mmCIF file with all atom_site columns, C-alpha atoms and ligand atoms in Angstrom:
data_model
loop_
_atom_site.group_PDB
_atom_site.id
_atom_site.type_symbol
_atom_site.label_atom_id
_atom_site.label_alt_id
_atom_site.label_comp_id
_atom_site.label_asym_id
_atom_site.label_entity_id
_atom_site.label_seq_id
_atom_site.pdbx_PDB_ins_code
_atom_site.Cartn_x
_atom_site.Cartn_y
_atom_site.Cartn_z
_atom_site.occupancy
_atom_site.B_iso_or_equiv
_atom_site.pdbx_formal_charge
_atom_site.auth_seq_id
_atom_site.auth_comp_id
_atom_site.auth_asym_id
_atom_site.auth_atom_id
_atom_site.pdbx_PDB_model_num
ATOM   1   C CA  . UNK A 1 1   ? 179.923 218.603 91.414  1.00 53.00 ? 67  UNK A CA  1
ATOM   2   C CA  . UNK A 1 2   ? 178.265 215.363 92.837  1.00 73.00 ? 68  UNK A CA  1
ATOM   3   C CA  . UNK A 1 3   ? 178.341 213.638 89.475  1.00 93.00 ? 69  UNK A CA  1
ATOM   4   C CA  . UNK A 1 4   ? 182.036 214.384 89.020  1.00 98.00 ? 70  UNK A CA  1
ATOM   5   C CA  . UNK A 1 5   ? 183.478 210.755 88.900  1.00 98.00 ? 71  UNK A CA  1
ATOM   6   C CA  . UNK A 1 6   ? 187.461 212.349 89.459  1.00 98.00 ? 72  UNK A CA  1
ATOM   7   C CA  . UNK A 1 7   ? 185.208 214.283 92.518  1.00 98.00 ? 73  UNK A CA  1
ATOM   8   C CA  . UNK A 1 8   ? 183.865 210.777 93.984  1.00 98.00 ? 74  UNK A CA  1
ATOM   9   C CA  . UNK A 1 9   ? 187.627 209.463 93.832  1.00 98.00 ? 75  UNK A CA  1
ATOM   10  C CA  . UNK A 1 10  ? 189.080 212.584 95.416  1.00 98.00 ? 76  UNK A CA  1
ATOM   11  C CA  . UNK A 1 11  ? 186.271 212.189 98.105  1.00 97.00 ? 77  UNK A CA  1
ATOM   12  C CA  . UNK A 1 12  ? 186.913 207.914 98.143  1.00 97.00 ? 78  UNK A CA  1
ATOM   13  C CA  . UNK A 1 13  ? 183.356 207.300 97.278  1.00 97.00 ? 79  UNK A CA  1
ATOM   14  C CA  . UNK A 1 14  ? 184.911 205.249 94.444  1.00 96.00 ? 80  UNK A CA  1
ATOM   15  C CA  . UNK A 1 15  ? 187.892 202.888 95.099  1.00 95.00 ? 81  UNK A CA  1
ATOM   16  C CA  . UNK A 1 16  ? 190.704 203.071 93.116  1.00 97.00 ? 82  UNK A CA  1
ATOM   17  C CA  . UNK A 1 17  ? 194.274 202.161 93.660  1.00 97.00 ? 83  UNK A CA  1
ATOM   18  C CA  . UNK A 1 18  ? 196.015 205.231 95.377  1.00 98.00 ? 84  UNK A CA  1
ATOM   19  C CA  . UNK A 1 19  ? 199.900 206.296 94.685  1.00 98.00 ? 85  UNK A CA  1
ATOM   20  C CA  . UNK A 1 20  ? 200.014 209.317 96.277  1.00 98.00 ? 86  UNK A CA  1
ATOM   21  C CA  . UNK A 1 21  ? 197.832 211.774 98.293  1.00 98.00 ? 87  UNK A CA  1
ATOM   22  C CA  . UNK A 1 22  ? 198.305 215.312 100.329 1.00 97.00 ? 88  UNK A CA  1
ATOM   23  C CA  . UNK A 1 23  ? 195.454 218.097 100.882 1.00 96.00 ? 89  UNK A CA  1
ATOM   24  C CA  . UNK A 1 24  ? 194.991 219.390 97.386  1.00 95.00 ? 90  UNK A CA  1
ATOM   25  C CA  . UNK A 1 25  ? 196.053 216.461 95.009  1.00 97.00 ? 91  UNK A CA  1
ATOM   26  C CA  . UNK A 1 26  ? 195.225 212.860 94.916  1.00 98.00 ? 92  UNK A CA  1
ATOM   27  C CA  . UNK A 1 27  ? 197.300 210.114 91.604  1.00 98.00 ? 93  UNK A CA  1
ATOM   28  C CA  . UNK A 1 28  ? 195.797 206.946 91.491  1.00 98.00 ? 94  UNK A CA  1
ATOM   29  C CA  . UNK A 1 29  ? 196.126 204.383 88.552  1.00 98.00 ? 95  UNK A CA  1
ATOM   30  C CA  . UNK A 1 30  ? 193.845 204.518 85.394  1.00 98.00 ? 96  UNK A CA  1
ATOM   31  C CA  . UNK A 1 31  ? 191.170 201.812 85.168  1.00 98.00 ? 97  UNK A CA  1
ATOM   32  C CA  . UNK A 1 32  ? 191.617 201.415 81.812  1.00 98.00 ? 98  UNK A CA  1
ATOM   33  C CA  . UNK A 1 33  ? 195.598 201.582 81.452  1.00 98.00 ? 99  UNK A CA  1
ATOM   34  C CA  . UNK A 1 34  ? 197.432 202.406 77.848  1.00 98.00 ? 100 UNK A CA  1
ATOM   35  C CA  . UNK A 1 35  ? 200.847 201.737 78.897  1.00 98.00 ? 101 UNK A CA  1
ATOM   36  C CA  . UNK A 1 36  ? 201.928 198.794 82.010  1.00 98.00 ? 102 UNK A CA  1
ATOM   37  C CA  . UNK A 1 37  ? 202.213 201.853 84.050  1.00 98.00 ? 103 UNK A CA  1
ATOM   38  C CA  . UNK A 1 38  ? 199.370 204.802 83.303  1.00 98.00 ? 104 UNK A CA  1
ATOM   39  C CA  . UNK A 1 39  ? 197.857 206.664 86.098  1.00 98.00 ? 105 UNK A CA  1
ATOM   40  C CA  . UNK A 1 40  ? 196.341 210.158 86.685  1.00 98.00 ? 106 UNK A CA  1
ATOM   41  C CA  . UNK A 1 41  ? 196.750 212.653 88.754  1.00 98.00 ? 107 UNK A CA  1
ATOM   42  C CA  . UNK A 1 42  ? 193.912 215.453 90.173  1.00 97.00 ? 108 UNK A CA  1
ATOM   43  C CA  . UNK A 1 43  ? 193.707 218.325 92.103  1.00 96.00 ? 109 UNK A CA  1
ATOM   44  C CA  . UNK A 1 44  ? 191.298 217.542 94.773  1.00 96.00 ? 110 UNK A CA  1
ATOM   45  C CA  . UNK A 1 45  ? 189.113 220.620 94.233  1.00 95.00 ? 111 UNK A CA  1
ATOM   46  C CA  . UNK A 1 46  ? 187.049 220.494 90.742  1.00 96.00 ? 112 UNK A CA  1
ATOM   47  C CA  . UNK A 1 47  ? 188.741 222.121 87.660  1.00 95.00 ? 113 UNK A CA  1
ATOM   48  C CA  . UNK A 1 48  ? 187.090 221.547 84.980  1.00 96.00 ? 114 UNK A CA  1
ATOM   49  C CA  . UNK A 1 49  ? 190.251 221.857 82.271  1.00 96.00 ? 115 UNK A CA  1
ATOM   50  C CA  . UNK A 1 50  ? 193.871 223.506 82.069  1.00 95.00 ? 116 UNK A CA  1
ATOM   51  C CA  . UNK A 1 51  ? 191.893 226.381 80.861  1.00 95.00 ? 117 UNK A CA  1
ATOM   52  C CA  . UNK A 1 52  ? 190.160 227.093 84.518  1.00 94.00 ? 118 UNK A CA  1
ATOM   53  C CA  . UNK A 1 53  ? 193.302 227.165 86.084  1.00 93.00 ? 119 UNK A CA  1
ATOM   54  C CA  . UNK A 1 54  ? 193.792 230.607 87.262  1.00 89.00 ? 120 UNK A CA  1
ATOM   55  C CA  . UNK A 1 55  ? 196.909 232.785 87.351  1.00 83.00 ? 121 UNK A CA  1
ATOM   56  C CA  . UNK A 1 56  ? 196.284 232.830 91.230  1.00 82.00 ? 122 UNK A CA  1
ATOM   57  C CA  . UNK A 1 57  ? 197.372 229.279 91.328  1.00 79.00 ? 123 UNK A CA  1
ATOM   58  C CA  . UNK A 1 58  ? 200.585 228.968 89.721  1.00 76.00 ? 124 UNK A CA  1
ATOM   59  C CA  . UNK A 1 59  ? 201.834 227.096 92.087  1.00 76.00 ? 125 UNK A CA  1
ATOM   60  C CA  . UNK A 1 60  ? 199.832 224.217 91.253  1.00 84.00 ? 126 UNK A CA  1
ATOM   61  C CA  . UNK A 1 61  ? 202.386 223.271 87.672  1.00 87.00 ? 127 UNK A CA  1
ATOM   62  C CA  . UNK A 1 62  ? 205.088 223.405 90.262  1.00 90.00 ? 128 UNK A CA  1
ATOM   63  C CA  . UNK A 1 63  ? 203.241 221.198 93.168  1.00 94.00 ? 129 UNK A CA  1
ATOM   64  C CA  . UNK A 1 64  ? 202.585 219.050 89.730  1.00 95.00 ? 130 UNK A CA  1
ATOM   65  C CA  . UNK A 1 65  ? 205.758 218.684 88.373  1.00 96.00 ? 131 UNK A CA  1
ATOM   66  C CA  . UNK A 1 66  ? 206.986 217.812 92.370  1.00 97.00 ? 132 UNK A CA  1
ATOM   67  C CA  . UNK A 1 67  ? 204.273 215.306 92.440  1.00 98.00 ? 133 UNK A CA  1
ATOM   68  C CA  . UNK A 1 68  ? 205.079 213.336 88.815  1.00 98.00 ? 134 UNK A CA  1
ATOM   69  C CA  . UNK A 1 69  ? 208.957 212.916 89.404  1.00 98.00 ? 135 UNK A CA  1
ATOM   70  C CA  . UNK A 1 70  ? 207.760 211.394 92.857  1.00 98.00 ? 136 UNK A CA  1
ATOM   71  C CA  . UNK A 1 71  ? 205.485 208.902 91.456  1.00 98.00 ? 137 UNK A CA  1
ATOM   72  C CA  . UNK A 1 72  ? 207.553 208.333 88.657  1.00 98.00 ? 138 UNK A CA  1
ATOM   73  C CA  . UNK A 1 73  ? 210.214 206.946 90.739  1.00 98.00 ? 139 UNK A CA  1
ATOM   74  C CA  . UNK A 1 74  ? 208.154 205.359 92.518  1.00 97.00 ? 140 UNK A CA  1
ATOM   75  C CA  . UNK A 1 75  ? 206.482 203.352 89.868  1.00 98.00 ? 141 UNK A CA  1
ATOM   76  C CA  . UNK A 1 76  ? 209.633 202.439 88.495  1.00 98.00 ? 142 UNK A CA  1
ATOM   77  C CA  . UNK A 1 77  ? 210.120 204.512 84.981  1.00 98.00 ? 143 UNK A CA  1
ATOM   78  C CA  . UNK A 1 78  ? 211.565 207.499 86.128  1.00 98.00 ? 144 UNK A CA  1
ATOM   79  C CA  . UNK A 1 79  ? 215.059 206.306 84.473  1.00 98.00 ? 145 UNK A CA  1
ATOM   80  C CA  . UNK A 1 80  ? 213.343 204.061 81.511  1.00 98.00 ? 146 UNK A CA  1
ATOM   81  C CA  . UNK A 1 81  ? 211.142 207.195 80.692  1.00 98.00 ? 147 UNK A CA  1
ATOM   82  C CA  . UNK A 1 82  ? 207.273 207.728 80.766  1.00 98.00 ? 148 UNK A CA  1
ATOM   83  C CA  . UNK A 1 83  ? 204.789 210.873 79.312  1.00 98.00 ? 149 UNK A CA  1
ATOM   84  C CA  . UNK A 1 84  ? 202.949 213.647 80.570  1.00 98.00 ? 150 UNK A CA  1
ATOM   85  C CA  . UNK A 1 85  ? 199.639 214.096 78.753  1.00 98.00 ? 151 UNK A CA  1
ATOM   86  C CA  . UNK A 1 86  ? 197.211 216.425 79.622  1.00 97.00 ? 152 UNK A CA  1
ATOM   87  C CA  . UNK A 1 87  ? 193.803 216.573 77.474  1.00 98.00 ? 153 UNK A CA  1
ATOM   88  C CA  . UNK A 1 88  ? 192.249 219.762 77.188  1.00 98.00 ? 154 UNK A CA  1
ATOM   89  C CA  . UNK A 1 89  ? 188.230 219.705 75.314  1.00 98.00 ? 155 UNK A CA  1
ATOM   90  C CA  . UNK A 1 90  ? 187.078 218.363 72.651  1.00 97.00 ? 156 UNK A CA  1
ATOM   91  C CA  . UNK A 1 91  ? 189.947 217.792 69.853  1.00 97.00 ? 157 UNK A CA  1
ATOM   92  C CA  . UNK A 1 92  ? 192.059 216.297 72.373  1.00 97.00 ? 158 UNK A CA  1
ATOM   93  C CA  . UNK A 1 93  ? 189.581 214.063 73.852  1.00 96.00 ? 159 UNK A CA  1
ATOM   94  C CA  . UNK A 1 94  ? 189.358 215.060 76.915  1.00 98.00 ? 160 UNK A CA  1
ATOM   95  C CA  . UNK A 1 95  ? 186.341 212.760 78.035  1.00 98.00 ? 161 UNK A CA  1
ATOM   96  C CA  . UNK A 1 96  ? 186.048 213.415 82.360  1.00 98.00 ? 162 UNK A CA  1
ATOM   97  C CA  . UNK A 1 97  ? 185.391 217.319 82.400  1.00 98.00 ? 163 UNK A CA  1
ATOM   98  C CA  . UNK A 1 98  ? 187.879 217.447 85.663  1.00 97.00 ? 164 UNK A CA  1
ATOM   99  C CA  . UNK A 1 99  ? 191.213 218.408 84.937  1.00 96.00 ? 165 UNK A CA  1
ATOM   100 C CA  . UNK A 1 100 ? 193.835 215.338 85.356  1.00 98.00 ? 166 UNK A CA  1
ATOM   101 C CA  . UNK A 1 101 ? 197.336 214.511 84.473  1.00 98.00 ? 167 UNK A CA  1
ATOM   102 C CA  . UNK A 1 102 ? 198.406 211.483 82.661  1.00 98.00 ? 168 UNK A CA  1
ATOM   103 C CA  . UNK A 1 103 ? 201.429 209.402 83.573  1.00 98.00 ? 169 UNK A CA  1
ATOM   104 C CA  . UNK A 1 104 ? 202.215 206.719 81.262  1.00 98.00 ? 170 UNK A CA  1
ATOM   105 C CA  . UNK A 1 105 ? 205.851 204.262 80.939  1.00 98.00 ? 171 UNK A CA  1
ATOM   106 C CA  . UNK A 1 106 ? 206.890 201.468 80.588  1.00 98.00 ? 172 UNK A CA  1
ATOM   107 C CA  . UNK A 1 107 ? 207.075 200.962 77.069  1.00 98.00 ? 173 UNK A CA  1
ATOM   108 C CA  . UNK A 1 108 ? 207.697 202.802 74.395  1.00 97.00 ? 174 UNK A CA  1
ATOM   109 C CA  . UNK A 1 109 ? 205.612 205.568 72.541  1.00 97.00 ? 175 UNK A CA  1
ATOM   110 C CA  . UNK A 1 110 ? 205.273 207.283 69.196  1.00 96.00 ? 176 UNK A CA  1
ATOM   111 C CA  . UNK A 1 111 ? 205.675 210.754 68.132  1.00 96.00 ? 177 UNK A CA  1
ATOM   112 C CA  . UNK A 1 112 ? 203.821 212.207 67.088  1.00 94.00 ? 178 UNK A CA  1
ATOM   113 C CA  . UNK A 1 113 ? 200.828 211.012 69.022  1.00 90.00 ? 179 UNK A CA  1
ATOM   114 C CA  . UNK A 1 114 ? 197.470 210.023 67.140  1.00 81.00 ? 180 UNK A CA  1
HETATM 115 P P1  . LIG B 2 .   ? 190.677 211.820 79.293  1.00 65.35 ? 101 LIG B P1  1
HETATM 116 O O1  . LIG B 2 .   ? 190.323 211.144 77.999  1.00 65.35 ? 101 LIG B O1  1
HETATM 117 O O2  . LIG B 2 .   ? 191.950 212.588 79.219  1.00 65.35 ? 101 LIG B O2  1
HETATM 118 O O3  . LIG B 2 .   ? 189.521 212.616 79.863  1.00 65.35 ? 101 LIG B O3  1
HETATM 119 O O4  . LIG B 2 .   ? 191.000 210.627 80.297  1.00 65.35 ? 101 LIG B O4  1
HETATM 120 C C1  . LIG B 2 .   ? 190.113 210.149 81.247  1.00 65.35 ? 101 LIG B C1  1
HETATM 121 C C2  . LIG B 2 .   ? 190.772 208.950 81.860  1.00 65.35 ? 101 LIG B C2  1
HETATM 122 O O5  . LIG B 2 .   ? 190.087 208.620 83.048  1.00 65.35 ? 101 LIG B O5  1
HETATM 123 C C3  . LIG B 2 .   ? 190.733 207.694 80.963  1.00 65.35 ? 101 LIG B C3  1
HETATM 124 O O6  . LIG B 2 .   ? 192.070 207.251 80.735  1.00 65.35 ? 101 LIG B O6  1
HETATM 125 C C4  . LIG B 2 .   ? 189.930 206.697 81.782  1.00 65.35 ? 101 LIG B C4  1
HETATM 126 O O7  . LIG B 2 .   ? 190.385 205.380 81.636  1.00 65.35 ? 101 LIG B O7  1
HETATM 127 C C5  . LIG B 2 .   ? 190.120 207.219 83.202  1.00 65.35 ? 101 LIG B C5  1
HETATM 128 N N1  . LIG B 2 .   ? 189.067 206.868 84.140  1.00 65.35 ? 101 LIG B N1  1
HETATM 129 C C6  . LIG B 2 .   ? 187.737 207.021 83.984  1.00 65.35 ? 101 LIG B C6  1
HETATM 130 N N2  . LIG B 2 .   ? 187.070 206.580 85.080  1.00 65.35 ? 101 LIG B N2  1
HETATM 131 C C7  . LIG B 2 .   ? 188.017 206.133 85.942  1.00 65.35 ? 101 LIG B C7  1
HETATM 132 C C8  . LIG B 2 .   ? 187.981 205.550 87.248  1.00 65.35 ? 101 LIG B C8  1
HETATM 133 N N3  . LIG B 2 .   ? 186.827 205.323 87.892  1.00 65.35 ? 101 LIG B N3  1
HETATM 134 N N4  . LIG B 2 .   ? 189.146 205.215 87.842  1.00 65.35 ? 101 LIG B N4  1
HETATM 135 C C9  . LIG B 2 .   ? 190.312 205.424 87.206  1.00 65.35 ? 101 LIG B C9  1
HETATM 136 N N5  . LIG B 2 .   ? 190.415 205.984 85.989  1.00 65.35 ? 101 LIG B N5  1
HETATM 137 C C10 . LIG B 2 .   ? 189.289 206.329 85.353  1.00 65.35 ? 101 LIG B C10 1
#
Protein backbone atom coordinates (compact mmCIF):
# COMPACT_ATOMS: atom_id res chain seq x y z
CA UNK A 1 0.00 0.00 0.00
CA UNK A 2 2.57 2.71 -1.14
CA UNK A 3 -0.04 5.44 -1.16
CA UNK A 4 -1.15 4.59 2.37
CA UNK A 5 -0.27 7.92 4.21
CA UNK A 6 -0.73 5.92 8.01
CA UNK A 7 1.79 3.27 5.82
CA UNK A 8 4.46 6.19 5.02
CA UNK A 9 4.29 7.17 8.89
CA UNK A 10 4.60 3.59 10.10
CA UNK A 11 7.59 3.30 7.60
CA UNK A 12 8.92 7.26 8.73
CA UNK A 13 8.73 8.41 5.21
CA UNK A 14 6.54 11.15 6.74
CA UNK A 15 7.55 12.91 10.02
CA UNK A 16 5.30 13.17 12.61
CA UNK A 17 5.68 13.55 16.29
CA UNK A 18 6.10 9.96 17.81
CA UNK A 19 4.64 8.87 21.47
CA UNK A 20 5.16 5.50 21.37
CA UNK A 21 6.52 2.69 19.10
CA UNK A 22 7.24 -1.34 19.34
CA UNK A 23 7.21 -3.92 16.24
CA UNK A 24 3.56 -3.93 15.33
CA UNK A 25 2.14 -0.48 16.52
CA UNK A 26 3.31 3.00 16.11
CA UNK A 27 0.83 6.51 18.19
CA UNK A 28 1.92 9.65 17.06
CA UNK A 29 -0.06 13.01 17.43
CA UNK A 30 -2.80 14.11 14.88
CA UNK A 31 -1.82 16.95 12.53
CA UNK A 32 -4.90 18.39 12.73
CA UNK A 33 -5.77 18.03 16.62
CA UNK A 34 -9.64 18.30 18.03
CA UNK A 35 -8.84 18.31 21.57
CA UNK A 36 -5.10 19.96 23.25
CA UNK A 37 -4.20 16.38 23.36
CA UNK A 38 -5.51 14.09 20.14
CA UNK A 39 -3.30 11.53 18.67
CA UNK A 40 -3.69 8.18 16.81
CA UNK A 41 -2.60 5.11 17.11
CA UNK A 42 -1.82 2.24 14.10
CA UNK A 43 -0.91 -1.08 13.73
CA UNK A 44 2.14 -1.03 11.67
CA UNK A 45 0.91 -3.57 9.10
CA UNK A 46 -2.09 -2.13 6.78
CA UNK A 47 -5.71 -2.78 8.00
CA UNK A 48 -7.84 -1.22 6.20
CA UNK A 49 -10.86 -0.87 9.06
CA UNK A 50 -12.02 -2.64 12.43
CA UNK A 51 -13.84 -4.78 10.04
CA UNK A 52 -10.42 -6.52 8.56
CA UNK A 53 -9.35 -7.37 11.79
CA UNK A 54 -9.40 -11.03 11.98
CA UNK A 55 -10.39 -13.36 14.82
CA UNK A 56 -6.69 -14.64 14.53
CA UNK A 57 -5.58 -11.42 16.03
CA UNK A 58 -7.38 -10.85 19.10
CA UNK A 59 -4.70 -9.98 20.76
CA UNK A 60 -4.32 -6.83 19.04
CA UNK A 61 -7.69 -4.96 21.37
CA UNK A 62 -5.62 -6.17 24.25
CA UNK A 63 -1.96 -4.90 22.93
CA UNK A 64 -4.43 -1.69 22.23
CA UNK A 65 -5.96 -1.16 25.29
CA UNK A 66 -2.07 -1.76 26.95
CA UNK A 67 -0.88 0.79 24.56
CA UNK A 68 -3.75 3.78 25.28
CA UNK A 69 -3.52 3.67 29.21
CA UNK A 70 0.35 4.05 28.50
CA UNK A 71 0.11 7.04 26.42
CA UNK A 72 -2.59 8.34 28.29
CA UNK A 73 -0.50 8.73 31.26
CA UNK A 74 1.92 9.80 29.56
CA UNK A 75 0.28 12.70 27.91
CA UNK A 76 -1.10 13.76 31.01
CA UNK A 77 -5.12 12.94 30.95
CA UNK A 78 -5.18 9.63 32.14
CA UNK A 79 -6.76 11.02 35.59
CA UNK A 80 -8.62 14.25 33.90
CA UNK A 81 -10.14 11.75 31.29
CA UNK A 82 -9.78 11.54 27.40
CA UNK A 83 -11.85 9.27 24.46
CA UNK A 84 -11.34 6.39 22.42
CA UNK A 85 -12.80 6.84 18.94
CA UNK A 86 -12.44 4.56 16.34
CA UNK A 87 -14.10 5.40 12.77
CA UNK A 88 -15.21 2.63 10.84
CA UNK A 89 -16.47 3.62 6.71
CA UNK A 90 -18.41 5.86 5.49
CA UNK A 91 -21.19 7.09 8.16
CA UNK A 92 -18.60 7.49 10.64
CA UNK A 93 -16.20 9.30 8.57
CA UNK A 94 -13.61 7.37 8.50
CA UNK A 95 -11.46 9.41 5.87
CA UNK A 96 -7.57 7.38 5.88
CA UNK A 97 -8.71 3.75 4.78
CA UNK A 98 -5.98 2.35 7.51
CA UNK A 99 -7.37 1.42 10.64
CA UNK A 100 -6.30 3.95 13.62
CA UNK A 101 -7.28 4.74 17.11
CA UNK A 102 -8.14 8.10 18.36
CA UNK A 103 -6.98 9.51 21.67
CA UNK A 104 -8.38 12.73 22.56
CA UNK A 105 -8.33 14.86 26.41
CA UNK A 106 -7.89 17.51 27.73
CA UNK A 107 -11.05 19.14 27.67
CA UNK A 108 -14.23 18.25 27.84
CA UNK A 109 -16.61 16.43 25.30
CA UNK A 110 -20.27 15.95 24.48
CA UNK A 111 -22.43 13.01 24.39
CA UNK A 112 -23.65 12.14 22.29
CA UNK A 113 -21.10 12.86 19.64
CA UNK A 114 -22.15 14.69 16.27
P1 LIG B 1 -10.49 9.52 10.38
O1 LIG B 1 -11.45 10.62 10.00
O2 LIG B 1 -10.96 8.72 11.55
O3 LIG B 1 -10.08 8.68 9.19
O4 LIG B 1 -9.21 10.29 10.92
C1 LIG B 1 -8.06 10.49 10.18
C2 LIG B 1 -7.17 11.36 11.03
O5 LIG B 1 -5.87 11.33 10.49
C3 LIG B 1 -7.61 12.84 11.06
O6 LIG B 1 -7.84 13.23 12.41
C4 LIG B 1 -6.42 13.57 10.45
O7 LIG B 1 -6.19 14.82 11.04
C5 LIG B 1 -5.28 12.60 10.70
N1 LIG B 1 -4.16 12.70 9.78
C6 LIG B 1 -4.20 12.72 8.43
N2 LIG B 1 -2.95 12.82 7.91
C7 LIG B 1 -2.11 12.88 8.98
C8 LIG B 1 -0.69 13.00 9.12
N3 LIG B 1 0.13 13.09 8.06
N4 LIG B 1 -0.16 13.02 10.36
C9 LIG B 1 -0.96 12.94 11.44
N5 LIG B 1 -2.30 12.81 11.37
C10 LIG B 1 -2.87 12.79 10.16
Amino acid sequence: MNDCIFCKIANKEIETKILYEDEQFIAFEDVNKQAPVHFLIIPKKHIETLNDVSDSENIFAQKILSIIKKTAGQTGVAETGYRIVINCNRDAGQEVLHLHIHVLGGRTFSWPPG
